[in-house]
Short mmCIF file of C-alpha atoms and ligand atoms in Angstrom, two decimals:
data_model
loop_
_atom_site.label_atom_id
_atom_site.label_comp_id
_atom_site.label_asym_id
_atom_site.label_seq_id
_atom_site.Cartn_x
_atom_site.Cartn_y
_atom_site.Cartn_z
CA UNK A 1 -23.61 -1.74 1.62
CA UNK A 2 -26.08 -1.71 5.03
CA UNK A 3 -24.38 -0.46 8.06
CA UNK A 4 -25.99 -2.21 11.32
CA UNK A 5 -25.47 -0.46 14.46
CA UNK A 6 -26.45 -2.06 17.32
CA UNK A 7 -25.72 1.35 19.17
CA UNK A 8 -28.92 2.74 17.42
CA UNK A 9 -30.53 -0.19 16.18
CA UNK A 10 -31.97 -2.97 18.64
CA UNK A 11 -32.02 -5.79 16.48
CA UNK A 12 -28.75 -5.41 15.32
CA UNK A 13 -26.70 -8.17 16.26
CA UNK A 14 -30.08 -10.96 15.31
CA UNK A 15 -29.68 -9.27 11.75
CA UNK A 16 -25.80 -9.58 11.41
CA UNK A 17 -26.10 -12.91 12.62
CA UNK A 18 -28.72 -13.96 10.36
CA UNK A 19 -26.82 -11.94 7.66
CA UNK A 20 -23.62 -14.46 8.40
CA UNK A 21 -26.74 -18.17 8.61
CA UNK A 22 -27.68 -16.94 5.60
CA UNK A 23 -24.23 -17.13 3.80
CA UNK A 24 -23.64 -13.30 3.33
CA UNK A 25 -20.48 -11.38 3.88
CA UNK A 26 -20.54 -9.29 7.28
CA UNK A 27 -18.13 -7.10 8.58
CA UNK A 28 -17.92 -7.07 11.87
CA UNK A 29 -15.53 -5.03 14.64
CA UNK A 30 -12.89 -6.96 16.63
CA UNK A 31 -10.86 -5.63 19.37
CA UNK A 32 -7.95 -5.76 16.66
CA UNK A 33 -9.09 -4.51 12.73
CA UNK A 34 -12.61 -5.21 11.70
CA UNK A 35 -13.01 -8.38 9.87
CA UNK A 36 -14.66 -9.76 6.40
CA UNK A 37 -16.70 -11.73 7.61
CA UNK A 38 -18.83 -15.27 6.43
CA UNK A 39 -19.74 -18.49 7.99
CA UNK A 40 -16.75 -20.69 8.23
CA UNK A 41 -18.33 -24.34 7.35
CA UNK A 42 -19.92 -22.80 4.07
CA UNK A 43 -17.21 -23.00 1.40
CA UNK A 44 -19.55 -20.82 -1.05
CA UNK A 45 -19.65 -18.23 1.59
CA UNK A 46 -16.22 -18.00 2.44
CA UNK A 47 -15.64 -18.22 -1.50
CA UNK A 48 -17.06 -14.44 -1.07
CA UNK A 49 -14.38 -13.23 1.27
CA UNK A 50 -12.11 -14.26 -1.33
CA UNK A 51 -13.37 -12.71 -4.30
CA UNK A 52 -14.44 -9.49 -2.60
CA UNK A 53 -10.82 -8.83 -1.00
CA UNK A 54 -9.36 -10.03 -4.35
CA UNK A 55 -7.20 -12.34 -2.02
CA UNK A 56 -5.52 -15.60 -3.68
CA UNK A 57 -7.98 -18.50 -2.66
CA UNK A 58 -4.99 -20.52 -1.26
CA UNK A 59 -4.35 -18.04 1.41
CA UNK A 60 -5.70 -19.13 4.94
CA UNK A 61 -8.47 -17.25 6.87
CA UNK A 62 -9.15 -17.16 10.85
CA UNK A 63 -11.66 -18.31 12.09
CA UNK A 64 -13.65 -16.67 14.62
CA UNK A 65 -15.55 -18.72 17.40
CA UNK A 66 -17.24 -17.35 20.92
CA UNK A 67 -15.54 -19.53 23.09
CA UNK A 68 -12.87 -22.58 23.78
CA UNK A 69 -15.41 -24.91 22.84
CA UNK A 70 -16.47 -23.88 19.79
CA UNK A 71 -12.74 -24.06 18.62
CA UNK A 72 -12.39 -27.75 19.30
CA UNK A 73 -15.36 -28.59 16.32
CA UNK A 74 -12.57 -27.33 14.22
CA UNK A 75 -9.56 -28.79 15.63
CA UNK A 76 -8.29 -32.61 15.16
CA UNK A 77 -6.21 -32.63 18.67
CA UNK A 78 -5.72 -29.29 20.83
CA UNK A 79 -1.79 -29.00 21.50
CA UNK A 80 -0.90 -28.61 25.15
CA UNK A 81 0.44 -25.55 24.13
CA UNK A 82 -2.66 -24.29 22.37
CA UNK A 83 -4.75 -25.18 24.82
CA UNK A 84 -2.76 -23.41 27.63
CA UNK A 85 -2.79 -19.98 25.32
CA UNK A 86 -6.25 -20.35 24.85
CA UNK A 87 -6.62 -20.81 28.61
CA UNK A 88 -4.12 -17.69 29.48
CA UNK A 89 -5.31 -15.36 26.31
CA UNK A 90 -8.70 -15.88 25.44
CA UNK A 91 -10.95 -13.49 24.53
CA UNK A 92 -7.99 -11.74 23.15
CA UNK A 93 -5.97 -10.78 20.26
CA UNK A 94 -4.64 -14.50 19.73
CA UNK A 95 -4.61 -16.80 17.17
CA UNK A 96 -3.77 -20.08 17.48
CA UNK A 97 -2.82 -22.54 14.44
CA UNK A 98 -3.87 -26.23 15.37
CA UNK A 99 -4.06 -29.43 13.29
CA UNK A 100 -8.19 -29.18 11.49
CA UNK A 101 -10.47 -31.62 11.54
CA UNK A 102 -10.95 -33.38 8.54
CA UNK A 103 -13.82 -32.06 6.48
CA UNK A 104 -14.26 -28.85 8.38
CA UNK A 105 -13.62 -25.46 7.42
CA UNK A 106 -11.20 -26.52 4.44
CA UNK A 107 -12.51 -23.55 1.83
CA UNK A 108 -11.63 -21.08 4.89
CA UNK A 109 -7.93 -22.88 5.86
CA UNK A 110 -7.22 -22.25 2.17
CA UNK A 111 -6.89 -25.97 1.70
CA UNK A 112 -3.46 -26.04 4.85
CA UNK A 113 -4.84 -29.44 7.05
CA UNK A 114 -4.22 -27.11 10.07
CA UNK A 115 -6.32 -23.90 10.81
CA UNK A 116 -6.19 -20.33 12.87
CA UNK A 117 -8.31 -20.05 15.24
CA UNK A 118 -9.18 -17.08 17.72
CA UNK A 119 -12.07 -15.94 19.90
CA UNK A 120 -12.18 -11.94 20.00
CA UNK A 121 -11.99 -10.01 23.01
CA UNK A 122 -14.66 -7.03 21.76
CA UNK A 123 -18.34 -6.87 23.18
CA UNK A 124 -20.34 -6.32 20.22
CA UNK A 125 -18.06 -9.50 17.91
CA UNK A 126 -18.87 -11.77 21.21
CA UNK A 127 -22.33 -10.93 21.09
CA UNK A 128 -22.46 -11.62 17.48
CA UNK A 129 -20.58 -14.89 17.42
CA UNK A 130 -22.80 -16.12 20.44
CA UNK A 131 -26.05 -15.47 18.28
CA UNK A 132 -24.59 -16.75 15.39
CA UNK A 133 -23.92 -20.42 17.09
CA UNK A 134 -27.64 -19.81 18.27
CA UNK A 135 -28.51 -20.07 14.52
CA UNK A 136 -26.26 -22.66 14.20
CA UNK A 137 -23.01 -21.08 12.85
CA UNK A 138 -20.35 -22.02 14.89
CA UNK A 139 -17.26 -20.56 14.19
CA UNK A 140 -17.05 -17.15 11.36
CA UNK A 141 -14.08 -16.75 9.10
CA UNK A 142 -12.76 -13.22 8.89
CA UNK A 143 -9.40 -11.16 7.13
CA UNK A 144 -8.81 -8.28 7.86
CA UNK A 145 -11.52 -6.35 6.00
CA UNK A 146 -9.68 -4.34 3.42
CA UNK A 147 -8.52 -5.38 -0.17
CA UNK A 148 -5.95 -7.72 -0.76
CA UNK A 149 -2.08 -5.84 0.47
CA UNK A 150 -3.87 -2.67 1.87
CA UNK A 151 -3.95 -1.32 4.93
CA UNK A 152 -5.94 -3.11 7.87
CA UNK A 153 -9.19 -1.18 8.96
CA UNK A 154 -9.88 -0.25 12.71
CA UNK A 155 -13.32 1.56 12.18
CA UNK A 156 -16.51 0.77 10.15
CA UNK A 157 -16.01 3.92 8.25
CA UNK A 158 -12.47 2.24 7.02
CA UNK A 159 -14.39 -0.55 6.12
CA UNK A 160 -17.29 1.28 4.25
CA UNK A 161 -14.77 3.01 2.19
CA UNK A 162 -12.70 -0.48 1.08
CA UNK A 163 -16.24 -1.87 -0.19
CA UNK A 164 -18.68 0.75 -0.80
CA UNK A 165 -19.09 -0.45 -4.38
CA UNK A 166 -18.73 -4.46 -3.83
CA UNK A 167 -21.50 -6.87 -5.09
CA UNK A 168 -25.17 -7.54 -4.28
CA UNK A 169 -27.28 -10.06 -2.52
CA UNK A 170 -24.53 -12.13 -0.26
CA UNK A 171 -21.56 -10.62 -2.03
CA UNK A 172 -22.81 -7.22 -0.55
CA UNK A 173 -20.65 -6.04 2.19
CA UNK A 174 -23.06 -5.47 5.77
CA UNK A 175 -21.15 -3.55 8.27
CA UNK A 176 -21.57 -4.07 12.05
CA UNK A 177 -20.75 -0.75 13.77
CA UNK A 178 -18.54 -1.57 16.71
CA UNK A 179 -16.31 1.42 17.08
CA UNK A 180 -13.13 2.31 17.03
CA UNK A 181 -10.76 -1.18 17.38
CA UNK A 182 -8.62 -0.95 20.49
CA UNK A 183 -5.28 -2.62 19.77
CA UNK A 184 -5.03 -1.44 16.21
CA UNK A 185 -2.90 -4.52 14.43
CA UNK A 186 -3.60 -7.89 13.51
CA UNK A 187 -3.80 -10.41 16.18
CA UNK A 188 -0.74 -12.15 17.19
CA UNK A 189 -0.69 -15.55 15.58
CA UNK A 190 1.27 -18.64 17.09
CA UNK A 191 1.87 -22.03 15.60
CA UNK A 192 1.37 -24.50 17.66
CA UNK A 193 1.38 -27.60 15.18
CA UNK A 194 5.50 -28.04 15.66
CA UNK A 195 7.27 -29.56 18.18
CA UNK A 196 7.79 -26.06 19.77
CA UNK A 197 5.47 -23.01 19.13
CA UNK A 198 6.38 -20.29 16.67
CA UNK A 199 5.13 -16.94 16.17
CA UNK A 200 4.28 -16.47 12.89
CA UNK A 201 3.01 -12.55 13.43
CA UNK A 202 3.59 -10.41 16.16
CA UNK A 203 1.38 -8.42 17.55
CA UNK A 204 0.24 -6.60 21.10
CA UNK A 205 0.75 -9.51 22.67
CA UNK A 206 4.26 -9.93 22.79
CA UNK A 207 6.92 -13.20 22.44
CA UNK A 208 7.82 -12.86 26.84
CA UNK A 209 3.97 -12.80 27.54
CA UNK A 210 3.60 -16.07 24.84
CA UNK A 211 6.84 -17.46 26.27
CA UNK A 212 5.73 -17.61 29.75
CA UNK A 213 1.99 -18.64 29.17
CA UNK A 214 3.49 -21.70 26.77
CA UNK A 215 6.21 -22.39 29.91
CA UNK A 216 8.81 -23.02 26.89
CA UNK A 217 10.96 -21.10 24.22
CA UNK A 218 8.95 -19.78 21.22
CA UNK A 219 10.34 -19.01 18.17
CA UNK A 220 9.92 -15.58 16.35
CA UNK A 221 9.05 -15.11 12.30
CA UNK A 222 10.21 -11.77 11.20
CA UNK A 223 10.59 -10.22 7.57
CA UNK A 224 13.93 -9.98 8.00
CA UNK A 225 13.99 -13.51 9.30
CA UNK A 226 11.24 -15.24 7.81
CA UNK A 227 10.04 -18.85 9.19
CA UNK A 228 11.04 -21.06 6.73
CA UNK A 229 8.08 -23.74 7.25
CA UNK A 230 5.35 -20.93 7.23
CA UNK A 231 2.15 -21.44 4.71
CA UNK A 232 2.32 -18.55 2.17
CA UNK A 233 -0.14 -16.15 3.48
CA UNK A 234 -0.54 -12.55 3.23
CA UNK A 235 -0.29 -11.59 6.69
CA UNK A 236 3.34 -13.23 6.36
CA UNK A 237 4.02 -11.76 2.94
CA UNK A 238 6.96 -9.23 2.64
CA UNK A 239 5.09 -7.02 0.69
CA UNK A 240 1.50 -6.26 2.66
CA UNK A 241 -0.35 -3.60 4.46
CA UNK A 242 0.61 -1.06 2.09
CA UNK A 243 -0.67 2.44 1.73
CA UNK A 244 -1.04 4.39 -1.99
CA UNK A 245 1.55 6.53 -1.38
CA UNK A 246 5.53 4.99 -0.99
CA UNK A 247 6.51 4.20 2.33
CA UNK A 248 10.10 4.62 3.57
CA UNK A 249 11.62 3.82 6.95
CA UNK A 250 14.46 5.92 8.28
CA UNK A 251 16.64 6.92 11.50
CA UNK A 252 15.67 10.16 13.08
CA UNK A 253 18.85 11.21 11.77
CA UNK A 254 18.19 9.96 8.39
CA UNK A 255 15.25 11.55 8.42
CA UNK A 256 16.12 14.92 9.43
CA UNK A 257 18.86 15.00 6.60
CA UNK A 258 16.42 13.83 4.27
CA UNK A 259 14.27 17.29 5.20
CA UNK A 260 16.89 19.43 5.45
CA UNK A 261 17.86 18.78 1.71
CA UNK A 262 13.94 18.48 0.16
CA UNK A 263 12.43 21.14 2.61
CA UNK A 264 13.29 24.29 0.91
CA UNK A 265 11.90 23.54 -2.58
CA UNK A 266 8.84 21.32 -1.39
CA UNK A 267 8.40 24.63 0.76
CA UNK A 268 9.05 27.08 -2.00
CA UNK A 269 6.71 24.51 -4.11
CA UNK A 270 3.79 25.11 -1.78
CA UNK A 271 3.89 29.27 -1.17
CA UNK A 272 4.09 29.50 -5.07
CA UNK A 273 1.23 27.10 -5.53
CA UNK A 274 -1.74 29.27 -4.32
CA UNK A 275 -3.89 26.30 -5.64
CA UNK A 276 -4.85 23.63 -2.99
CA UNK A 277 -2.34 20.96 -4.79
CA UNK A 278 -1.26 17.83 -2.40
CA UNK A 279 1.88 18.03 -0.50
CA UNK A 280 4.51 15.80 -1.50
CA UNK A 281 5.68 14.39 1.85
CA UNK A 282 4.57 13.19 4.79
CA UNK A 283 6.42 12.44 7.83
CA UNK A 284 5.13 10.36 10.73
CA UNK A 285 7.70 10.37 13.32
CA UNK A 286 7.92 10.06 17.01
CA UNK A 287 11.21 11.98 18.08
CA UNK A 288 11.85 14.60 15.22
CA UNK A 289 9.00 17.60 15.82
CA UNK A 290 10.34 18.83 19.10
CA UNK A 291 13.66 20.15 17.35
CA UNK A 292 11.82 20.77 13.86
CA UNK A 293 9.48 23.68 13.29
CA UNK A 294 6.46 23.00 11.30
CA UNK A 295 6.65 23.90 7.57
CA UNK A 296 4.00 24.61 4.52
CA UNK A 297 5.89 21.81 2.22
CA UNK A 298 5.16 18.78 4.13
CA UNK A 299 2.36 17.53 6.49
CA UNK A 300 3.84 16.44 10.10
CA UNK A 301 2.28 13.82 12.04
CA UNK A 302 3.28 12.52 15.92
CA UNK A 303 3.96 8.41 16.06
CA UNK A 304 3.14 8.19 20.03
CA UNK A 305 5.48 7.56 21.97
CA UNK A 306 4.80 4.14 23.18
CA UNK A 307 4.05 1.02 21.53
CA UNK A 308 0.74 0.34 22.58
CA UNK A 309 -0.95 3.83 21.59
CA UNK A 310 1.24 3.73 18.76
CA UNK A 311 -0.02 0.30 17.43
CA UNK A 312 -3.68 1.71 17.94
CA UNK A 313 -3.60 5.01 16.05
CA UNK A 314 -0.84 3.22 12.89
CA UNK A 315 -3.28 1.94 10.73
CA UNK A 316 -5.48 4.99 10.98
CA UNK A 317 -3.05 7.55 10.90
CA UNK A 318 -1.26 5.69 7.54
CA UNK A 319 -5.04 6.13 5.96
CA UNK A 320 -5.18 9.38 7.00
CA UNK A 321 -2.05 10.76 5.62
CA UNK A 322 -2.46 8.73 2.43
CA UNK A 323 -5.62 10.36 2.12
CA UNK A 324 -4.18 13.69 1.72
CA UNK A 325 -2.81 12.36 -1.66
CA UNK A 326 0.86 12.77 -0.39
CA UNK A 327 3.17 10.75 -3.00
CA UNK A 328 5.79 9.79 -0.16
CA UNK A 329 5.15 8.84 3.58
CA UNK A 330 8.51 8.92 5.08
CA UNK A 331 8.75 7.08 9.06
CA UNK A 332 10.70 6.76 11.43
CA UNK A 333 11.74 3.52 12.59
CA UNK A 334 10.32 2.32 15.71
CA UNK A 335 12.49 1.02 18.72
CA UNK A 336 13.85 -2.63 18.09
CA UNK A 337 12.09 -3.62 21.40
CA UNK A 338 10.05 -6.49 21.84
CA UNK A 339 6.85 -4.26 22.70
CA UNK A 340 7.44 -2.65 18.91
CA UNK A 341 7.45 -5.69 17.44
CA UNK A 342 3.90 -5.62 15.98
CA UNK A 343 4.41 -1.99 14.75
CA UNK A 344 7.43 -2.83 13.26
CA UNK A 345 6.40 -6.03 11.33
CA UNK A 346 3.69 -3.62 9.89
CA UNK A 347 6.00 -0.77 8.73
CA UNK A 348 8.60 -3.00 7.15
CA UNK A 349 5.79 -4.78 5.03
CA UNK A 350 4.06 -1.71 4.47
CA UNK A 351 7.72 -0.32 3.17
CA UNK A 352 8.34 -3.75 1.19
CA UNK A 353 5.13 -2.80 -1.14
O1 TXA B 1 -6.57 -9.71 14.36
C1 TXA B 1 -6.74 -10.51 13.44
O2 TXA B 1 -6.15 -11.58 13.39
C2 TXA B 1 -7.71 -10.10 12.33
C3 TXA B 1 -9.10 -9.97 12.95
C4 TXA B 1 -10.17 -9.76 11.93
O3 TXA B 1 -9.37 -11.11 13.73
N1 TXA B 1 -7.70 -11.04 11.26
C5 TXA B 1 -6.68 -11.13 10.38
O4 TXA B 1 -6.87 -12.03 9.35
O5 TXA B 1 -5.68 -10.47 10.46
P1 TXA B 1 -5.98 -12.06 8.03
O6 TXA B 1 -6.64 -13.03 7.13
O7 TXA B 1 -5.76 -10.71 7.50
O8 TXA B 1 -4.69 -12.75 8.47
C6 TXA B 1 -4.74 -14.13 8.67
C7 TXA B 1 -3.37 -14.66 8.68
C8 TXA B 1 -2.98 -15.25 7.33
O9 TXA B 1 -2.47 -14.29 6.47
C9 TXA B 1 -1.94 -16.24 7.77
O10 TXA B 1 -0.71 -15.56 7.92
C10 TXA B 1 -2.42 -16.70 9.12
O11 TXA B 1 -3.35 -15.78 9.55
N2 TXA B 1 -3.07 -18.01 9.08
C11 TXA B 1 -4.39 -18.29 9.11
N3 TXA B 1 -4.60 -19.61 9.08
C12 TXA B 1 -3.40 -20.18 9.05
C13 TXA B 1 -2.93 -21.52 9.00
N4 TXA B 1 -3.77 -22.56 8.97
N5 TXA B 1 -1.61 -21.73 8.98
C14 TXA B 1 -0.75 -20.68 9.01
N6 TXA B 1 -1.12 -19.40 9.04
C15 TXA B 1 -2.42 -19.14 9.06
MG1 MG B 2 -4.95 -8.86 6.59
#
């Protein structure tokens, strides 16, 4: 594991993009989650991703590029629709599925004949991906960079802990500092390969911004309503970004007589235990601590209020709290509002596991 951090280290960005010509596996910060990175026209490097996230080798990657341009090496024929998301949304946290050239990138679209594309909207992934093409990488394919089903990371230190122990040589893990990740969930990801566009996962950006870019209807895939034609992938699985501990979605209400019934004994538990042993419950809820006083037996946590702060702390807060070796993370269901639909797509997998 080698941290590079172009904060405190000049050459920085030259060495992570000579990390990703050379076939290595980089991590590197997106506006989004940080990214396992390796160069997306070298199926032995992208082979690494793979293996290191333990991720099913049929399961397709994003790539990465630094601009519009760079895309089209990968694509067969840019949609209209693509192209005019691209136009409206790039940098940013889009991804766009189009048709794949033949020949390119097929280890990295997990063998699909169309391929994810997005170009990042973060300074120090833009920098890299520019001085990558330099060296003549063109486009870097990147999961999320945690192990297969876990929890997305939105700072190096996330990232450090997922693959402190993981390989040598190019299966070592390099980590490009980059901060703390802004938006907090996956990118949004929209299918533009049907007749009309489909979003396959939501995220910040939501369907009414897509929907008015596109100038048509889109379609929405949910967990509850999955999209039928959807590739098997893990961003799109039930079951995915799922903490240690259980995860359990519930009303306010449902949550409050949930505490009222365990509450006594978990408290009772933790005044007889004078021993620092892990609290059994934690509860991550937006509405419920202004009418609930804090108590010994189980570790309280604010959701913020709205959806955009609360899709940039989830992921970290979810770590957090299953760090504290809790055995249950009870919380609360967000609004069903278009804005929450990122946040909620990530709690009801995260519940599914
Ligand atoms: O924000 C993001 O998108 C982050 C950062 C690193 O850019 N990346 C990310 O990658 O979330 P990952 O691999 O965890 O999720 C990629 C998902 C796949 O699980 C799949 O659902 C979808 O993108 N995907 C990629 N290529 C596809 C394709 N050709 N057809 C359909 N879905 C695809
Ligand atoms: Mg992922």
């Amino acid at each position: 594991m080698r941290l590079l951090d172009p904060a405190t280290q000049p050459d920085a960005i030259e060495q992570a993009a000579q990390r990703l010509a050379d076939g290595g596996l980089l991590a590197l910060p997106t506006e989004t989650v940080y990214g396992l990175g390796a160069r997306a026209d070298d199926d032995a490097a992208v082979a690494r991703i793979f293996q290191a996230k333990g991720r099913p080798a049929n399961h397709p990657l994003i790539v990465h590029v630094a601009n519009a341009e760079a895309a089209w090496q990968f694509a067969s024929a840019v949609p209209l629709v693509a192209q005019q998301l691209m136009d409206r949304f790039w940098p940013g946290p889009l991804t766009v599925i189009v048709p794949r050239a033949p020949g390119m990138a097929a280890a990295s679209a997990g063998g699909q004949d169309t391929i994810g594309l997005r170009c990042p909207d973060h300074p120090v992934a833009l920098k890299l991906l520019q001085a990558a093409a330099r060296l003549g990488v063109m486009g870097v394919a990147a999961p999320s960079a945690n192990r297969f089903g876990r929890i997305s990371p939105t700072r190096a230190e996330h990232v450090m802990d997922e693959f402190k122990d993981q390989g040598e040589g190019p299966d070592e893990v390099w980590v490009l500092q980059g901060g703390l990740c802004d938006v907090g969930i996956e990118s949004t990801i929209v299918d533009c390969t049907r007749a009309h566009p489909v979003i396959l996962r939501p995220g910040r950006l939501t369907r009414d911004e897509i929907e008015a870019a596109a100038g048509e209807p889109v379609g929405l895939s949910t967990p509850e309503a999955p999209d039928a034609d959807a590739p098997r992938a893990s961003g799109t699985l039930v079951a995915h970004y799922a903490p240690r501990a259980k995860l359990r979605l519930m009303s306010d209400t449902q949550l409050s007589s949930a505490l009222d019934l365990i509450e006594p004994e978990l408290t009772a538990k933790a005044l007889a235990n004078k021993a620092a042993t892990p609290p059994g419950i934690a509860v991550y809820s937006r509405s419920l601590w202004a009418h609930r006083p804090a108590s010994p037996g189980v570790v309280q946590r604010a959701m913020p209020a709205d959806a955009i702060s609360a899709a940039h702390h989830l992921f970290s807060d979810l770590r957090e709290l299953d760090a504290l070796g809790v055995d249950l993370i009870w919380v609360e269901k967000p609004p069903v509002d278009p804005v929450w639909d990122g946040v909620r797509d990530r709690l009801a997998r995260a519940a599914a596991a």
